């Protein structure tokens, strides 16, 4: 049986379609954080460096 015009149009339209794209995997930043030792965090180290430059010793 010959295909109808409608069937032929659907077939031609579907031939030109691309396959659906796969979702891109999203990169997430790791949640783990490194905690500085108590009393000697980054800010404390910077303040210690300032003290050494200003008064020559750590308070």
Tab-separated table of C-alpha atoms in Angstrom:
chain	number	residue	atom	x	y	z
A	1	UNK	CA	0.000	0.000	0.000
A	2	UNK	CA	1.361	3.399	-0.943
A	3	UNK	CA	1.905	5.912	1.811
A	4	UNK	CA	-0.284	8.979	2.000
A	5	UNK	CA	0.989	12.517	1.716
A	6	UNK	CA	0.560	12.953	5.479
A	7	UNK	CA	2.594	9.806	6.263
A	8	UNK	CA	5.296	10.861	3.811
A	9	UNK	CA	5.531	14.325	5.405
A	10	UNK	CA	5.835	12.775	8.880
A	11	UNK	CA	8.514	10.352	7.694
A	12	UNK	CA	10.558	13.118	6.064
A	13	UNK	CA	10.186	15.389	9.095
A	14	UNK	CA	11.292	12.663	11.496
A	15	UNK	CA	14.329	11.746	9.367
A	16	UNK	CA	15.784	15.227	9.793
A	17	UNK	CA	15.480	15.288	13.585
A	18	UNK	CA	18.466	14.781	15.794
A	19	UNK	CA	18.431	12.414	18.712
A	20	UNK	CA	17.653	14.180	21.986
A	21	UNK	CA	20.785	15.487	23.657
A	22	UNK	CA	21.934	13.789	26.825
A	23	UNK	CA	21.932	16.038	29.877
A	24	UNK	CA	25.359	17.450	30.650
A	25	UNK	CA	26.796	16.257	33.925
A	26	UNK	CA	27.049	19.184	36.274
A	27	UNK	CA	30.316	19.544	38.157
A	28	UNK	CA	29.794	20.325	41.809
A	29	UNK	CA	32.349	21.680	44.191
A	30	UNK	CA	33.319	19.265	46.968
A	31	UNK	CA	31.603	19.982	50.260
A	32	UNK	CA	34.484	18.938	52.510
A	33	UNK	CA	36.304	21.853	54.092
A	34	UNK	CA	39.589	21.752	55.917
A	35	UNK	CA	39.354	23.267	59.368
A	36	UNK	CA	42.461	25.050	60.631
A	37	UNK	CA	43.817	23.967	63.991
A	38	UNK	CA	42.129	25.781	66.872
A	39	UNK	CA	43.763	29.058	67.786
A	40	UNK	CA	45.948	29.175	64.671
A	41	UNK	CA	43.645	29.909	61.759
A	42	UNK	CA	44.676	31.864	58.716
A	43	UNK	CA	43.601	35.173	60.237
A	44	UNK	CA	45.531	34.474	63.433
A	45	UNK	CA	48.671	33.694	61.414
A	46	UNK	CA	48.310	36.966	59.518
A	47	UNK	CA	47.843	38.902	62.755
A	48	UNK	CA	50.908	37.173	64.237
A	49	UNK	CA	52.931	38.253	61.184
A	50	UNK	CA	51.749	41.841	61.656
A	51	UNK	CA	52.697	41.728	65.353
A	52	UNK	CA	56.177	40.471	64.512
A	53	UNK	CA	56.647	43.297	62.004
A	54	UNK	CA	55.221	45.973	64.331
A	55	UNK	CA	56.625	45.058	67.752
A	56	UNK	CA	59.102	42.326	66.989
A	57	UNK	CA	57.255	39.546	68.808
A	58	UNK	CA	53.897	37.795	69.017
A	59	UNK	CA	51.596	38.983	71.801
